[in-house]
Tab-separated table of C-alpha atoms in Angstrom:
chain	number	residue	atom	x	y	z
A	1	MET	CA	0.167	0.163	-0.146
A	2	TYR	CA	1.301	3.451	-0.774
A	3	ILE	CA	1.103	6.264	1.541
A	4	CYS	CA	1.638	9.386	0.375
A	5	LYS	CA	3.376	11.542	2.998
A	6	ASN	CA	2.960	14.736	1.636
A	7	ASN	CA	1.133	16.922	4.051
A	8	ASN	CA	-0.267	18.874	1.436
A	9	PHE	CA	-2.388	16.028	0.168
A	10	ARG	CA	-4.654	16.271	3.497
A	11	GLN	CA	-5.813	19.642	2.640
A	12	ILE	CA	-7.252	18.225	-0.725
A	13	PRO	CA	-10.849	17.812	1.034
A	14	PHE	CA	-10.338	21.120	2.790
A	15	LEU	CA	-9.557	22.806	-1.020
A	16	LEU	CA	-12.387	20.849	-2.645
A	17	LYS	CA	-14.910	22.464	0.308
A	18	ARG	CA	-13.470	25.773	-0.271
A	19	TYR	CA	-13.690	25.603	-4.101
A	20	TYR	CA	-17.629	24.000	-3.890
A	21	ILE	CA	-18.314	27.395	-1.398
A	22	TYR	CA	-16.537	29.587	-3.808
A	23	SER	CA	-18.390	27.946	-6.701
A	24	MET	CA	-21.850	28.211	-5.145
A	25	LYS	CA	-21.201	31.933	-4.296
A	26	LYS	CA	-20.553	32.828	-7.704
A	27	PHE	CA	-23.354	30.470	-8.844
A	28	LEU	CA	-25.962	32.457	-6.586
A	29	ALA	CA	-24.353	35.811	-7.641
A	30	LEU	CA	-24.776	35.063	-11.009
A	31	ALA	CA	-28.288	33.558	-10.657
A	32	LEU	CA	-29.058	36.803	-8.872
A	33	VAL	CA	-27.745	39.083	-11.735
A	34	CYS	CA	-29.940	36.921	-14.025
A	35	LEU	CA	-32.860	37.447	-12.181
A	36	THR	CA	-32.147	41.303	-11.808
A	37	ILE	CA	-31.666	41.528	-15.497
A	38	GLY	CA	-34.827	39.272	-16.268
A	39	SER	CA	-36.762	41.573	-14.103
A	40	CYS	CA	-35.496	44.699	-15.599
A	41	LYS	CA	-36.223	43.556	-18.980
A	42	LYS	CA	-39.834	42.674	-18.090
A	43	ASN	CA	-40.296	46.053	-16.577
A	44	ASP	CA	-38.562	47.649	-19.477
A	45	LYS	CA	-41.044	45.784	-21.746
A	46	ILE	CA	-44.158	46.690	-19.340
A	47	GLN	CA	-43.044	50.451	-19.632
A	48	ASP	CA	-42.730	50.517	-23.377
A	49	GLU	CA	-46.217	48.872	-23.873
A	50	ALA	CA	-47.936	51.062	-21.441
A	51	GLU	CA	-46.367	54.460	-22.850
A	52	GLU	CA	-47.401	53.407	-26.142
A	53	MET	CA	-51.175	53.465	-25.151
A	54	LYS	CA	-53.065	56.425	-26.455
A	55	VAL	CA	-54.614	58.255	-23.841
A	56	SER	CA	-56.340	62.147	-23.805
A	57	VAL	CA	-57.409	63.752	-20.345
A	58	GLU	CA	-59.944	66.225	-20.391
A	59	ILE	CA	-59.194	68.953	-18.219
A	60	GLU	CA	-62.038	71.488	-16.480
A	61	ARG	CA	-60.446	74.308	-14.406
A	62	TYR	CA	-63.589	74.728	-12.216
A	63	ASP	CA	-61.364	76.856	-10.132
A	64	LYS	CA	-60.761	79.584	-12.660
A	65	ALA	CA	-64.469	79.129	-13.830
A	66	PHE	CA	-65.650	79.997	-10.201
A	67	PHE	CA	-63.506	82.861	-9.051
A	68	SER	CA	-63.446	84.569	-12.725
A	69	SER	CA	-67.057	84.714	-12.312
A	70	LYS	CA	-69.508	87.484	-11.032
A	71	PRO	CA	-72.504	86.807	-8.682
A	72	ALA	CA	-74.675	87.210	-11.597
A	73	ASP	CA	-73.230	84.618	-13.384
A	74	LEU	CA	-74.136	81.910	-10.750
A	75	PRO	CA	-77.221	80.578	-12.606
A	76	LYS	CA	-74.552	79.616	-15.735
A	77	LEU	CA	-72.054	77.979	-13.437
A	78	LYS	CA	-74.815	76.029	-11.648
A	79	GLN	CA	-76.177	74.832	-15.117
A	80	GLN	CA	-72.252	73.991	-16.128
A	81	TYR	CA	-71.264	72.188	-12.848
A	82	PRO	CA	-74.568	71.182	-11.175
A	83	TYR	CA	-72.271	68.490	-8.947
A	84	PHE	CA	-70.586	71.748	-7.191
A	85	PHE	CA	-74.013	73.245	-5.893
A	86	PRO	CA	-75.692	71.003	-3.521
A	87	GLU	CA	-78.808	72.484	-2.421
A	88	THR	CA	-77.835	72.751	1.055
A	89	VAL	CA	-75.424	75.724	0.144
A	90	SER	CA	-77.177	79.049	-0.337
A	91	ASP	CA	-76.426	81.650	-3.133
A	92	SER	CA	-75.518	84.322	-0.601
A	93	ALA	CA	-72.792	81.368	0.719
A	94	LEU	CA	-71.474	81.292	-2.938
A	95	VAL	CA	-71.494	84.753	-3.427
A	96	GLU	CA	-69.573	85.375	-0.122
A	97	LYS	CA	-66.865	82.837	-1.128
A	98	MET	CA	-66.613	84.122	-4.841
A	99	THR	CA	-65.797	87.831	-3.368
A	100	ASN	CA	-64.230	87.260	0.034
A	101	PRO	CA	-60.822	88.911	0.074
A	102	LEU	CA	-59.005	85.916	1.697
A	103	TRP	CA	-60.577	83.578	-1.013
A	104	ARG	CA	-59.348	85.914	-3.488
A	105	GLN	CA	-55.933	85.862	-2.236
A	106	LEU	CA	-55.687	82.002	-2.104
A	107	TYR	CA	-57.192	82.015	-5.784
A	108	ALA	CA	-54.406	84.288	-6.620
A	109	GLU	CA	-52.106	81.701	-5.127
A	110	VAL	CA	-53.200	78.681	-6.677
A	111	GLU	CA	-52.840	80.660	-10.079
A	112	LYS	CA	-49.220	81.633	-9.609
A	113	ARG	CA	-48.611	77.818	-9.254
A	114	TYR	CA	-51.079	76.113	-11.867
A	115	ASP	CA	-52.355	78.935	-14.373
A	116	ASN	CA	-50.691	76.748	-16.641
A	117	PHE	CA	-51.561	73.002	-15.970
A	118	ASP	CA	-49.983	71.461	-19.078
A	119	LEU	CA	-47.148	69.658	-16.977
A	120	GLU	CA	-49.710	68.150	-14.589
A	121	LYS	CA	-51.945	67.015	-17.370
A	122	GLU	CA	-49.268	65.116	-18.874
A	123	GLY	CA	-48.365	63.497	-15.639
A	124	ILE	CA	-52.185	62.337	-15.308
A	125	GLU	CA	-52.242	61.042	-18.917
A	126	ASP	CA	-49.113	59.105	-18.109
A	127	LEU	CA	-50.380	57.635	-14.998
A	128	PHE	CA	-53.810	56.608	-16.635
A	129	LYS	CA	-51.660	54.737	-19.669
A	130	TYR	CA	-50.374	52.589	-16.870
A	131	ILE	CA	-54.055	52.192	-15.298
A	132	LYS	CA	-55.260	51.428	-18.740
A	133	TYR	CA	-52.409	48.825	-19.220
A	134	TYR	CA	-53.294	47.028	-15.939
A	135	TYR	CA	-56.998	47.673	-15.980
A	136	PRO	CA	-58.201	47.790	-19.559
A	137	LYS	CA	-61.856	48.455	-18.594
A	138	THR	CA	-61.183	51.588	-16.385
A	139	GLN	CA	-62.640	54.836	-18.357
A	140	ILE	CA	-60.259	58.119	-18.465
A	141	PRO	CA	-62.248	60.198	-16.141
A	142	LYS	CA	-63.024	64.031	-16.706
A	143	VAL	CA	-60.275	65.935	-14.558
A	144	VAL	CA	-61.842	68.942	-12.516
A	145	THR	CA	-59.711	71.308	-10.531
A	146	VAL	CA	-61.105	73.127	-7.978
A	147	ILE	CA	-60.337	74.957	-4.680
A	148	GLN	CA	-62.086	73.888	-1.859
A	149	ASP	CA	-61.517	74.213	2.177
A	150	MET	CA	-58.240	73.125	2.534
A	151	ASP	CA	-59.116	69.843	3.998
A	152	PRO	CA	-56.457	67.135	3.819
A	153	GLU	CA	-58.694	64.357	3.598
A	154	TYR	CA	-59.850	65.353	0.287
A	155	LYS	CA	-57.010	66.592	-1.631
A	156	VAL	CA	-58.241	64.186	-4.630
A	157	ILE	CA	-61.762	62.304	-5.165
A	158	TYR	CA	-62.044	59.802	-7.555
A	159	SER	CA	-65.680	58.694	-8.799
A	160	PRO	CA	-65.594	56.249	-11.767
A	161	GLU	CA	-69.401	56.324	-11.262
A	162	LYS	CA	-69.371	59.926	-12.417
A	163	ASN	CA	-66.341	59.296	-14.578
A	164	MET	CA	-64.618	62.112	-12.644
A	165	LEU	CA	-61.156	63.070	-10.731
A	166	ILE	CA	-61.593	66.130	-8.711
A	167	ILE	CA	-58.256	67.848	-7.446
A	168	SER	CA	-57.890	70.426	-4.994
A	169	LEU	CA	-55.072	72.528	-6.231
A	170	GLU	CA	-55.106	74.657	-2.762
A	171	LEU	CA	-53.462	71.814	-1.036
A	172	TYR	CA	-50.521	71.370	-3.851
A	173	LEU	CA	-48.925	74.738	-3.136
A	174	GLY	CA	-45.724	73.295	-1.365
A	175	LYS	CA	-45.300	72.921	2.303
A	176	GLU	CA	-43.524	76.042	3.122
A	177	HIS	CA	-46.467	77.833	1.912
A	178	LYS	CA	-47.762	80.884	4.172
A	179	PHE	CA	-50.998	79.946	4.156
A	180	TYR	CA	-50.622	76.036	5.548
A	181	GLU	CA	-51.302	76.151	9.078
A	182	TYR	CA	-50.908	72.556	9.609
A	183	PRO	CA	-48.244	70.525	11.542
A	184	ASP	CA	-45.213	69.626	9.589
A	185	TYR	CA	-46.011	65.733	9.123
A	186	LEU	CA	-49.198	67.257	7.219
A	187	LYS	CA	-47.804	70.006	5.534
A	188	LYS	CA	-45.098	68.041	3.425
A	189	THR	CA	-48.030	66.184	1.975
A	190	PHE	CA	-49.175	69.475	0.323
A	191	GLU	CA	-45.675	69.370	-2.125
A	192	PRO	CA	-46.830	69.469	-6.030
A	193	ALA	CA	-44.709	65.965	-6.173
A	194	GLN	CA	-47.698	64.219	-4.112
A	195	MET	CA	-50.184	65.082	-6.541
A	196	MET	CA	-49.976	61.710	-8.795
A	197	PRO	CA	-49.504	59.499	-5.805
A	198	ASP	CA	-52.871	60.857	-4.224
A	199	ILE	CA	-54.711	60.164	-7.414
A	200	VAL	CA	-53.226	56.514	-7.072
A	201	ASP	CA	-54.762	56.461	-3.449
A	202	ALA	CA	-57.899	57.590	-4.442
A	203	PHE	CA	-57.936	55.123	-7.454
A	204	SER	CA	-56.791	52.555	-5.254
A	205	PHE	CA	-59.902	52.578	-2.938
A	206	TYR	CA	-61.803	50.928	-5.777
A	207	LYS	CA	-59.089	48.317	-6.536
A	208	VAL	CA	-57.563	47.167	-3.336
A	209	LYS	CA	-59.757	44.933	-1.339
A	210	PRO	CA	-60.022	46.487	2.342
A	211	PRO	CA	-59.286	43.789	4.987
A	212	THR	CA	-62.162	41.941	6.296
A	213	ASP	CA	-60.046	41.104	9.644
A	214	ARG	CA	-59.282	44.013	12.037
A	215	ASP	CA	-55.822	42.360	13.192
A	216	PHE	CA	-52.850	44.780	12.863
A	217	LEU	CA	-51.092	42.369	10.160
A	218	SER	CA	-54.317	42.760	7.781
A	219	GLN	CA	-54.173	46.571	8.143
A	220	MET	CA	-49.973	46.921	7.401
A	221	ILE	CA	-50.656	44.763	4.017
A	222	TYR	CA	-53.585	46.658	3.061
A	223	ALA	CA	-51.427	49.955	3.358
A	224	GLY	CA	-48.457	47.900	1.783
A	225	LYS	CA	-51.007	47.102	-1.188
A	226	LYS	CA	-51.702	50.529	-1.743
A	227	LEU	CA	-47.942	51.588	-1.967
A	228	TYR	CA	-47.163	48.532	-4.465
A	229	LEU	CA	-49.846	49.733	-6.641
A	230	LYS	CA	-47.791	53.135	-6.968
A	231	ASP	CA	-44.866	50.971	-7.506
A	232	VAL	CA	-46.683	49.628	-10.873
A	233	LEU	CA	-48.547	52.653	-11.862
A	234	LEU	CA	-45.803	55.325	-11.352
A	235	PRO	CA	-42.595	53.564	-12.002
A	236	LYS	CA	-40.908	56.635	-12.595
A	237	THR	CA	-41.602	58.141	-8.981
A	238	SER	CA	-39.332	57.904	-6.288
A	239	ASP	CA	-39.926	55.746	-3.306
A	240	GLU	CA	-39.831	58.809	-1.129
A	241	ASP	CA	-42.496	60.380	-2.940
A	242	LYS	CA	-44.876	57.277	-3.206
A	243	ILE	CA	-44.716	57.016	0.680
A	244	CYS	CA	-44.003	60.589	1.260
A	245	TYR	CA	-40.778	60.121	3.291
A	246	THR	CA	-37.633	62.346	3.497
A	247	THR	CA	-34.520	60.400	1.765
A	248	GLU	CA	-33.631	60.323	5.699
A	249	GLU	CA	-36.611	58.688	6.980
A	250	LEU	CA	-36.828	56.157	4.004
A	251	LYS	CA	-33.160	55.622	5.027
A	252	TRP	CA	-34.008	55.017	8.810
A	253	CYS	CA	-36.529	52.468	7.573
A	254	GLU	CA	-34.228	50.402	5.690
A	255	GLU	CA	-31.769	50.316	8.255
A	256	ASN	CA	-33.969	49.403	10.830
A	257	ASP	CA	-36.509	47.109	9.357
A	258	GLU	CA	-34.854	43.792	11.199
A	259	ASN	CA	-35.480	45.800	14.945
A	260	MET	CA	-38.992	46.885	13.931
A	261	TRP	CA	-39.964	43.496	12.997
A	262	ARG	CA	-38.544	42.052	15.914
A	263	PHE	CA	-40.213	44.090	18.479
A	264	MET	CA	-43.360	43.579	16.485
A	265	ILE	CA	-42.975	39.795	17.020
A	266	GLU	CA	-41.723	40.112	20.493
A	267	GLN	CA	-44.825	42.160	21.427
A	268	LYS	CA	-47.425	39.806	19.430
A	269	MET	CA	-48.732	42.770	17.226
A	270	LEU	CA	-49.340	41.059	14.524
A	271	TYR	CA	-52.736	39.680	15.140
A	272	ASP	CA	-53.656	42.109	17.780
A	273	THR	CA	-56.968	43.808	16.892
A	274	ASN	CA	-55.955	46.731	19.258
A	275	PRO	CA	-57.227	49.710	17.015
A	276	MET	CA	-54.609	51.899	18.620
A	277	LEU	CA	-51.582	50.056	16.902
A	278	VAL	CA	-53.319	51.279	13.689
A	279	THR	CA	-53.236	55.218	15.329
A	280	LYS	CA	-49.549	54.708	16.534
A	281	LEU	CA	-47.779	53.115	13.581
A	282	ILE	CA	-50.268	53.291	10.524
A	283	ALA	CA	-51.758	56.545	10.496
A	284	PRO	CA	-50.413	59.830	9.676
A	285	ALA	CA	-48.219	61.308	12.781
A	286	PRO	CA	-45.398	63.193	13.527
A	287	PHE	CA	-43.615	60.036	14.311
A	288	SER	CA	-44.230	56.402	14.796
A	289	LYS	CA	-45.332	55.305	18.495
A	290	PHE	CA	-43.657	52.026	19.824
A	291	GLY	CA	-43.547	53.549	23.426
A	292	LEU	CA	-40.062	54.026	23.732
A	293	ASP	CA	-37.725	57.062	24.636
A	294	SER	CA	-36.480	57.091	21.256
A	295	ASP	CA	-40.056	57.278	19.106
A	296	ASN	CA	-39.769	61.011	18.383
A	297	GLN	CA	-36.464	59.976	16.073
A	298	THR	CA	-38.508	57.577	14.291
A	299	PRO	CA	-40.373	58.243	11.056
A	300	SER	CA	-44.330	58.175	10.938
A	301	ARG	CA	-46.156	55.305	9.499
A	302	VAL	CA	-43.343	52.708	9.575
A	303	ALA	CA	-45.931	49.651	9.973
A	304	THR	CA	-46.887	50.798	6.339
A	305	TRP	CA	-43.484	50.658	5.268
A	306	ILE	CA	-42.939	47.113	6.599
A	307	GLY	CA	-46.592	46.039	5.083
A	308	TRP	CA	-45.294	47.387	1.941
A	309	GLN	CA	-41.820	45.076	1.863
A	310	ILE	CA	-44.264	42.090	3.025
A	311	VAL	CA	-46.032	42.666	-0.195
A	312	LYS	CA	-42.992	43.173	-2.417
A	313	ALA	CA	-41.679	39.946	-0.979
A	314	PHE	CA	-44.941	38.263	-2.086
A	315	MET	CA	-44.680	39.387	-5.412
A	316	GLU	CA	-40.940	38.444	-5.821
A	317	ASN	CA	-41.679	34.822	-4.579
A	318	ASN	CA	-44.892	34.217	-6.241
A	319	ASP	CA	-46.196	34.133	-9.850
A	320	ILE	CA	-49.086	35.841	-9.297
A	321	PRO	CA	-50.711	38.873	-11.392
A	322	MET	CA	-50.863	42.074	-9.493
A	323	GLN	CA	-54.538	42.389	-9.733
A	324	GLN	CA	-55.009	39.270	-8.157
A	325	MET	CA	-52.883	39.916	-5.418
A	326	MET	CA	-54.636	43.196	-4.692
A	327	LEU	CA	-57.692	41.163	-4.009
A	328	MET	CA	-56.188	38.311	-1.803
A	329	ASP	CA	-56.151	37.647	1.832
A	330	ALA	CA	-53.524	39.366	4.046
A	331	LYS	CA	-52.566	36.277	5.896
A	332	GLU	CA	-52.167	34.142	2.973
A	333	ILE	CA	-49.883	36.918	1.406
A	334	PHE	CA	-47.729	37.031	4.726
A	335	GLN	CA	-47.373	33.243	4.587
A	336	LYS	CA	-46.469	33.105	0.795
A	337	SER	CA	-44.153	36.081	1.176
A	338	LYS	CA	-41.281	34.343	3.028
A	339	TYR	CA	-40.962	37.916	4.408
A	340	LYS	CA	-37.799	37.882	6.730
A	341	PRO	CA	-36.006	41.495	6.829
A	342	VAL	CA	-31.840	41.156	6.999
A	343	LYS	CA	-30.103	42.213	10.005
A	344	ASN	CA	-28.280	45.296	9.118
């Protein structure tokens, strides 16, 4: 029997193991690159096909029509825009709004920013190209611009029944505008860049199935679905604008997702039905409320961000059309998402 006394011979199994690990790493890296390239090609194909669609949006400037009219023109306005004149509003109240110096000043400020609405019209048409691509039966609505009561709850109203999209322009003058007497976390939603994401939010009300369960996980994933709809309908929009975060807030979420997820698991939040969790971690606020001393350093709505990541993980790990996912149960999405944030 020949026995090799060369010590290097004993290293062969170790070297083979190292080579195997190195090869596997190269294979996985190559596979990831291929998947990324394949995904990019698919997205490029979708973008090309969507942007080839013919969409023309009709814009009606009711804000201009109302504030450029005189009280004697009210009958004509009512005939042209009957849906803006409920019987509960008296003519005297309408004349007061039409002639009041503060309302006139607000109209002047809107005119400074939106006298020409061509850029916004182009953005709305681009958005509806993607809507028509994914939801071919959707009718292109008439877009009506208005100046209302500065109510953040009604920045955009979408009514497929009336085939109308109403945009309150006084709420898109920029967060530093002198007329905004709101907390900072609300004022940042008044940027012009929020108009298209707000339109998707209004549209999502008719396409994203609301949760039937009251648990926190269902509420998170519902919020995440609406953000994912912005991913597909607004592919050129930044993640910051989709979720209305600063770059720093987005980075904070990316760096702390594993910590947040672990905290939610440890505190048994996922299947908790306490509505205060939604108030603290999903609803708009100055910051998120975990009950920790460092809460004021967190972005608001962090559970919305986590819901977004769960939905993204589901779509990456399952071959299911986006439209079908929007109607699925939250728990099934969570189970099949294989979501597990990576520790940073």
